[in-house]
């Protein structure tokens, strides 16, 4: 598989993941690394946790309005995995307005780029992320998390 095809698959799967976030939270577990699903107590526990978070967001008057996926960084081959960073911009409805926040996802493929798993860095650096995902390459550059922008509607 060529690098161009791998990058197309990566971007398509990241876009699909963003749509799950907007519409179908209960199936988002399928794009998380099996190790993370296991760490959360398994598939059912992860679904319950995501549904609880979604219910809490609704109760707080917040909701995802839009997710935009940016262009992936250079794809690295490291310890039988393909890895890169992909930017994500979230537009979130909040009481009295909306918030635009940018974050970084770590994209990992364990099948030579055919399918990808995504992990939000939540603003953490590579050393912190390596505590959970020790197979991450030191060459991955996670951008510093930007301060969210609030728009008063």
PDB file of C-alpha atoms in Angstrom:
ATOM      1  CA  UNK A   1       0.000   0.000   0.000  1.00  0.00           C
ATOM      2  CA  UNK A   2       1.392   3.405  -0.946  1.00  0.00           C
ATOM      3  CA  UNK A   3       1.817   6.247   1.524  1.00  0.00           C
ATOM      4  CA  UNK A   4      -0.750   8.277  -0.427  1.00  0.00           C
ATOM      5  CA  UNK A   5      -3.390   5.540   0.010  1.00  0.00           C
ATOM      6  CA  UNK A   6      -2.486   5.186   3.702  1.00  0.00           C
ATOM      7  CA  UNK A   7      -2.969   8.940   4.215  1.00  0.00           C
ATOM      8  CA  UNK A   8      -6.333   8.844   2.411  1.00  0.00           C
ATOM      9  CA  UNK A   9      -7.508   5.961   4.634  1.00  0.00           C
ATOM     10  CA  UNK A  10      -6.230   7.757   7.741  1.00  0.00           C
ATOM     11  CA  UNK A  11      -8.105  10.974   6.920  1.00  0.00           C
ATOM     12  CA  UNK A  12     -11.308   9.112   5.969  1.00  0.00           C
ATOM     13  CA  UNK A  13     -11.295   7.121   9.207  1.00  0.00           C
ATOM     14  CA  UNK A  14     -10.595  10.220  11.291  1.00  0.00           C
ATOM     15  CA  UNK A  15     -13.565  11.958   9.610  1.00  0.00           C
ATOM     16  CA  UNK A  16     -15.739   8.908  10.364  1.00  0.00           C
ATOM     17  CA  UNK A  17     -14.591   9.011  13.996  1.00  0.00           C
ATOM     18  CA  UNK A  18     -15.574  12.677  14.224  1.00  0.00           C
ATOM     19  CA  UNK A  19     -19.066  11.880  12.936  1.00  0.00           C
ATOM     20  CA  UNK A  20     -19.435   9.191  15.614  1.00  0.00           C
ATOM     21  CA  UNK A  21     -18.637  11.852  18.176  1.00  0.00           C
ATOM     22  CA  UNK A  22     -21.423  14.013  16.800  1.00  0.00           C
ATOM     23  CA  UNK A  23     -24.088  11.360  16.193  1.00  0.00           C
ATOM     24  CA  UNK A  24     -23.388   7.875  17.460  1.00  0.00           C
ATOM     25  CA  UNK A  25     -21.452   8.008  20.707  1.00  0.00           C
ATOM     26  CA  UNK A  26     -22.263   4.409  21.621  1.00  0.00           C
ATOM     27  CA  UNK A  27     -20.228   2.982  18.721  1.00  0.00           C
ATOM     28  CA  UNK A  28     -17.159   5.155  19.134  1.00  0.00           C
ATOM     29  CA  UNK A  29     -15.473   2.366  21.133  1.00  0.00           C
ATOM     30  CA  UNK A  30     -14.749   0.551  17.847  1.00  0.00           C
ATOM     31  CA  UNK A  31     -12.131   3.136  16.917  1.00  0.00           C
ATOM     32  CA  UNK A  32     -10.283   3.059  20.228  1.00  0.00           C
ATOM     33  CA  UNK A  33      -7.221   0.943  20.746  1.00  0.00           C
ATOM     34  CA  UNK A  34      -8.163  -2.429  22.223  1.00  0.00           C
ATOM     35  CA  UNK A  35      -5.725  -1.722  25.076  1.00  0.00           C
ATOM     36  CA  UNK A  36      -7.652   1.425  26.025  1.00  0.00           C
ATOM     37  CA  UNK A  37     -10.992  -0.379  25.823  1.00  0.00           C
ATOM     38  CA  UNK A  38      -9.553  -3.031  28.144  1.00  0.00           C
ATOM     39  CA  UNK A  39      -8.201  -0.375  30.531  1.00  0.00           C
ATOM     40  CA  UNK A  40     -11.702   1.149  30.749  1.00  0.00           C
ATOM     41  CA  UNK A  41     -13.142  -2.212  31.818  1.00  0.00           C
ATOM     42  CA  UNK A  42     -14.132  -3.614  28.442  1.00  0.00           C
ATOM     43  CA  UNK A  43     -16.451  -2.677  25.624  1.00  0.00           C
ATOM     44  CA  UNK A  44     -19.655  -2.456  27.674  1.00  0.00           C
ATOM     45  CA  UNK A  45     -18.048  -0.372  30.437  1.00  0.00           C
ATOM     46  CA  UNK A  46     -16.582   2.002  27.855  1.00  0.00           C
ATOM     47  CA  UNK A  47     -19.990   2.426  26.182  1.00  0.00           C
ATOM     48  CA  UNK A  48     -21.572   3.116  29.586  1.00  0.00           C
ATOM     49  CA  UNK A  49     -18.879   5.680  30.417  1.00  0.00           C
ATOM     50  CA  UNK A  50     -19.322   7.459  27.072  1.00  0.00           C
ATOM     51  CA  UNK A  51     -23.119   7.450  27.427  1.00  0.00           C
ATOM     52  CA  UNK A  52     -22.842   8.851  30.957  1.00  0.00           C
ATOM     53  CA  UNK A  53     -20.556  11.630  29.697  1.00  0.00           C
ATOM     54  CA  UNK A  54     -23.017  12.372  26.891  1.00  0.00           C
ATOM     55  CA  UNK A  55     -25.949  12.527  29.327  1.00  0.00           C
ATOM     56  CA  UNK A  56     -23.960  14.845  31.598  1.00  0.00           C
ATOM     57  CA  UNK A  57     -23.154  17.125  28.667  1.00  0.00           C
ATOM     58  CA  UNK A  58     -26.861  17.331  27.823  1.00  0.00           C
ATOM     59  CA  UNK A  59     -27.724  18.120  31.450  1.00  0.00           C
ATOM     60  CA  UNK A  60     -25.075  20.861  31.454  1.00  0.00           C
ATOM     61  CA  UNK A  61     -26.565  22.373  28.286  1.00  0.00           C
ATOM     62  CA  UNK A  62     -23.590  21.474  26.126  1.00  0.00           C
ATOM     63  CA  UNK A  63     -23.402  19.549  22.856  1.00  0.00           C
ATOM     64  CA  UNK A  64     -20.960  18.926  20.034  1.00  0.00           C
ATOM     65  CA  UNK A  65     -21.897  21.098  17.054  1.00  0.00           C
ATOM     66  CA  UNK A  66     -19.071  20.332  14.654  1.00  0.00           C
ATOM     67  CA  UNK A  67     -15.797  18.443  14.444  1.00  0.00           C
ATOM     68  CA  UNK A  68     -13.170  19.267  11.837  1.00  0.00           C
ATOM     69  CA  UNK A  69     -10.216  16.994  11.174  1.00  0.00           C
ATOM     70  CA  UNK A  70      -6.978  18.552   9.929  1.00  0.00           C
ATOM     71  CA  UNK A  71      -4.097  17.112   7.951  1.00  0.00           C
ATOM     72  CA  UNK A  72      -2.038  14.362   9.591  1.00  0.00           C
ATOM     73  CA  UNK A  73       1.595  14.801  10.510  1.00  0.00           C
ATOM     74  CA  UNK A  74       4.302  12.633   8.990  1.00  0.00           C
ATOM     75  CA  UNK A  75       3.421   8.963   9.466  1.00  0.00           C
ATOM     76  CA  UNK A  76       6.091   7.130  11.480  1.00  0.00           C
ATOM     77  CA  UNK A  77       6.772   3.398  11.525  1.00  0.00           C
ATOM     78  CA  UNK A  78       7.651   2.366  15.055  1.00  0.00           C
ATOM     79  CA  UNK A  79       7.539  -1.006  16.829  1.00  0.00           C
ATOM     80  CA  UNK A  80       5.306  -2.642  14.178  1.00  0.00           C
ATOM     81  CA  UNK A  81       2.861   0.273  14.237  1.00  0.00           C
ATOM     82  CA  UNK A  82       2.207   3.288  12.057  1.00  0.00           C
ATOM     83  CA  UNK A  83       1.741   6.450  14.137  1.00  0.00           C
ATOM     84  CA  UNK A  84       1.053  10.116  13.552  1.00  0.00           C
ATOM     85  CA  UNK A  85      -0.640  13.162  15.030  1.00  0.00           C
ATOM     86  CA  UNK A  86      -3.828  14.525  13.508  1.00  0.00           C
ATOM     87  CA  UNK A  87      -5.358  17.856  14.551  1.00  0.00           C
ATOM     88  CA  UNK A  88      -9.003  18.146  15.506  1.00  0.00           C
ATOM     89  CA  UNK A  89     -11.140  21.230  16.041  1.00  0.00           C
ATOM     90  CA  UNK A  90     -14.311  20.893  18.116  1.00  0.00           C
ATOM     91  CA  UNK A  91     -17.154  23.384  18.150  1.00  0.00           C
ATOM     92  CA  UNK A  92     -19.190  22.885  21.311  1.00  0.00           C
ATOM     93  CA  UNK A  93     -22.503  24.500  22.250  1.00  0.00           C
ATOM     94  CA  UNK A  94     -22.374  25.838  25.788  1.00  0.00           C
ATOM     95  CA  UNK A  95     -24.855  27.945  27.745  1.00  0.00           C
ATOM     96  CA  UNK A  96     -24.786  31.501  26.339  1.00  0.00           C
ATOM     97  CA  UNK A  97     -22.612  30.640  23.360  1.00  0.00           C
ATOM     98  CA  UNK A  98     -20.188  28.188  21.880  1.00  0.00           C
ATOM     99  CA  UNK A  99     -16.574  27.202  22.339  1.00  0.00           C
ATOM    100  CA  UNK A 100     -14.037  26.392  19.655  1.00  0.00           C
ATOM    101  CA  UNK A 101     -11.263  24.164  20.928  1.00  0.00           C
ATOM    102  CA  UNK A 102      -8.349  22.563  19.128  1.00  0.00           C
ATOM    103  CA  UNK A 103      -6.825  19.273  20.175  1.00  0.00           C
ATOM    104  CA  UNK A 104      -4.518  16.574  18.866  1.00  0.00           C
ATOM    105  CA  UNK A 105      -5.269  12.943  18.234  1.00  0.00           C
ATOM    106  CA  UNK A 106      -2.693  10.212  18.123  1.00  0.00           C
ATOM    107  CA  UNK A 107      -3.527   7.934  15.199  1.00  0.00           C
ATOM    108  CA  UNK A 108      -2.199   4.365  15.373  1.00  0.00           C
ATOM    109  CA  UNK A 109      -2.442   1.561  12.834  1.00  0.00           C
ATOM    110  CA  UNK A 110      -1.436  -1.989  13.693  1.00  0.00           C
ATOM    111  CA  UNK A 111      -2.234  -3.361  10.214  1.00  0.00           C
ATOM    112  CA  UNK A 112       0.032  -1.264   7.968  1.00  0.00           C
ATOM    113  CA  UNK A 113      -2.391   1.611   7.532  1.00  0.00           C
ATOM    114  CA  UNK A 114      -5.587  -0.248   6.591  1.00  0.00           C
ATOM    115  CA  UNK A 115      -7.396   0.732   9.782  1.00  0.00           C
ATOM    116  CA  UNK A 116      -6.652   3.363  12.393  1.00  0.00           C
ATOM    117  CA  UNK A 117      -7.325   3.883  16.090  1.00  0.00           C
ATOM    118  CA  UNK A 118      -7.494   7.372  17.593  1.00  0.00           C
ATOM    119  CA  UNK A 119      -6.551   8.620  21.051  1.00  0.00           C
ATOM    120  CA  UNK A 120      -7.204  12.205  22.121  1.00  0.00           C
ATOM    121  CA  UNK A 121      -4.124  13.585  23.844  1.00  0.00           C
ATOM    122  CA  UNK A 122      -6.254  15.915  26.032  1.00  0.00           C
ATOM    123  CA  UNK A 123      -3.382  18.388  25.983  1.00  0.00           C
ATOM    124  CA  UNK A 124      -0.876  15.911  27.427  1.00  0.00           C
ATOM    125  CA  UNK A 125       2.720  15.687  26.194  1.00  0.00           C
ATOM    126  CA  UNK A 126       4.361  12.608  24.670  1.00  0.00           C
ATOM    127  CA  UNK A 127       5.936  11.493  27.962  1.00  0.00           C
ATOM    128  CA  UNK A 128       2.564  11.496  29.710  1.00  0.00           C
ATOM    129  CA  UNK A 129       0.923   9.666  26.800  1.00  0.00           C
ATOM    130  CA  UNK A 130       3.696   7.046  26.834  1.00  0.00           C
ATOM    131  CA  UNK A 131       2.647   6.076  30.376  1.00  0.00           C
ATOM    132  CA  UNK A 132      -0.599   4.765  28.898  1.00  0.00           C
ATOM    133  CA  UNK A 133       0.743   3.858  25.447  1.00  0.00           C
ATOM    134  CA  UNK A 134       4.380   2.839  25.927  1.00  0.00           C
ATOM    135  CA  UNK A 135       4.828   1.938  22.234  1.00  0.00           C
ATOM    136  CA  UNK A 136       4.586   5.569  21.121  1.00  0.00           C
ATOM    137  CA  UNK A 137       7.515   6.954  19.202  1.00  0.00           C
ATOM    138  CA  UNK A 138       9.500   9.776  20.814  1.00  0.00           C
ATOM    139  CA  UNK A 139       9.450  11.412  17.366  1.00  0.00           C
ATOM    140  CA  UNK A 140       5.721  12.142  17.607  1.00  0.00           C
ATOM    141  CA  UNK A 141       5.325  15.855  18.195  1.00  0.00           C
ATOM    142  CA  UNK A 142       2.152  16.719  20.080  1.00  0.00           C
ATOM    143  CA  UNK A 143       1.399  20.431  19.690  1.00  0.00           C
ATOM    144  CA  UNK A 144       0.866  22.451  22.854  1.00  0.00           C
ATOM    145  CA  UNK A 145      -2.862  22.687  23.563  1.00  0.00           C
ATOM    146  CA  UNK A 146      -4.293  26.066  22.648  1.00  0.00           C
ATOM    147  CA  UNK A 147      -6.667  27.944  24.919  1.00  0.00           C
ATOM    148  CA  UNK A 148     -10.306  27.471  23.792  1.00  0.00           C
ATOM    149  CA  UNK A 149     -12.089  30.431  22.177  1.00  0.00           C
ATOM    150  CA  UNK A 150     -15.525  31.413  23.496  1.00  0.00           C
ATOM    151  CA  UNK A 151     -18.118  33.002  21.210  1.00  0.00           C
ATOM    152  CA  UNK A 152     -21.036  34.730  22.892  1.00  0.00           C
ATOM    153  CA  UNK A 153     -24.142  34.027  20.791  1.00  0.00           C
TER     154      UNK A 153
END
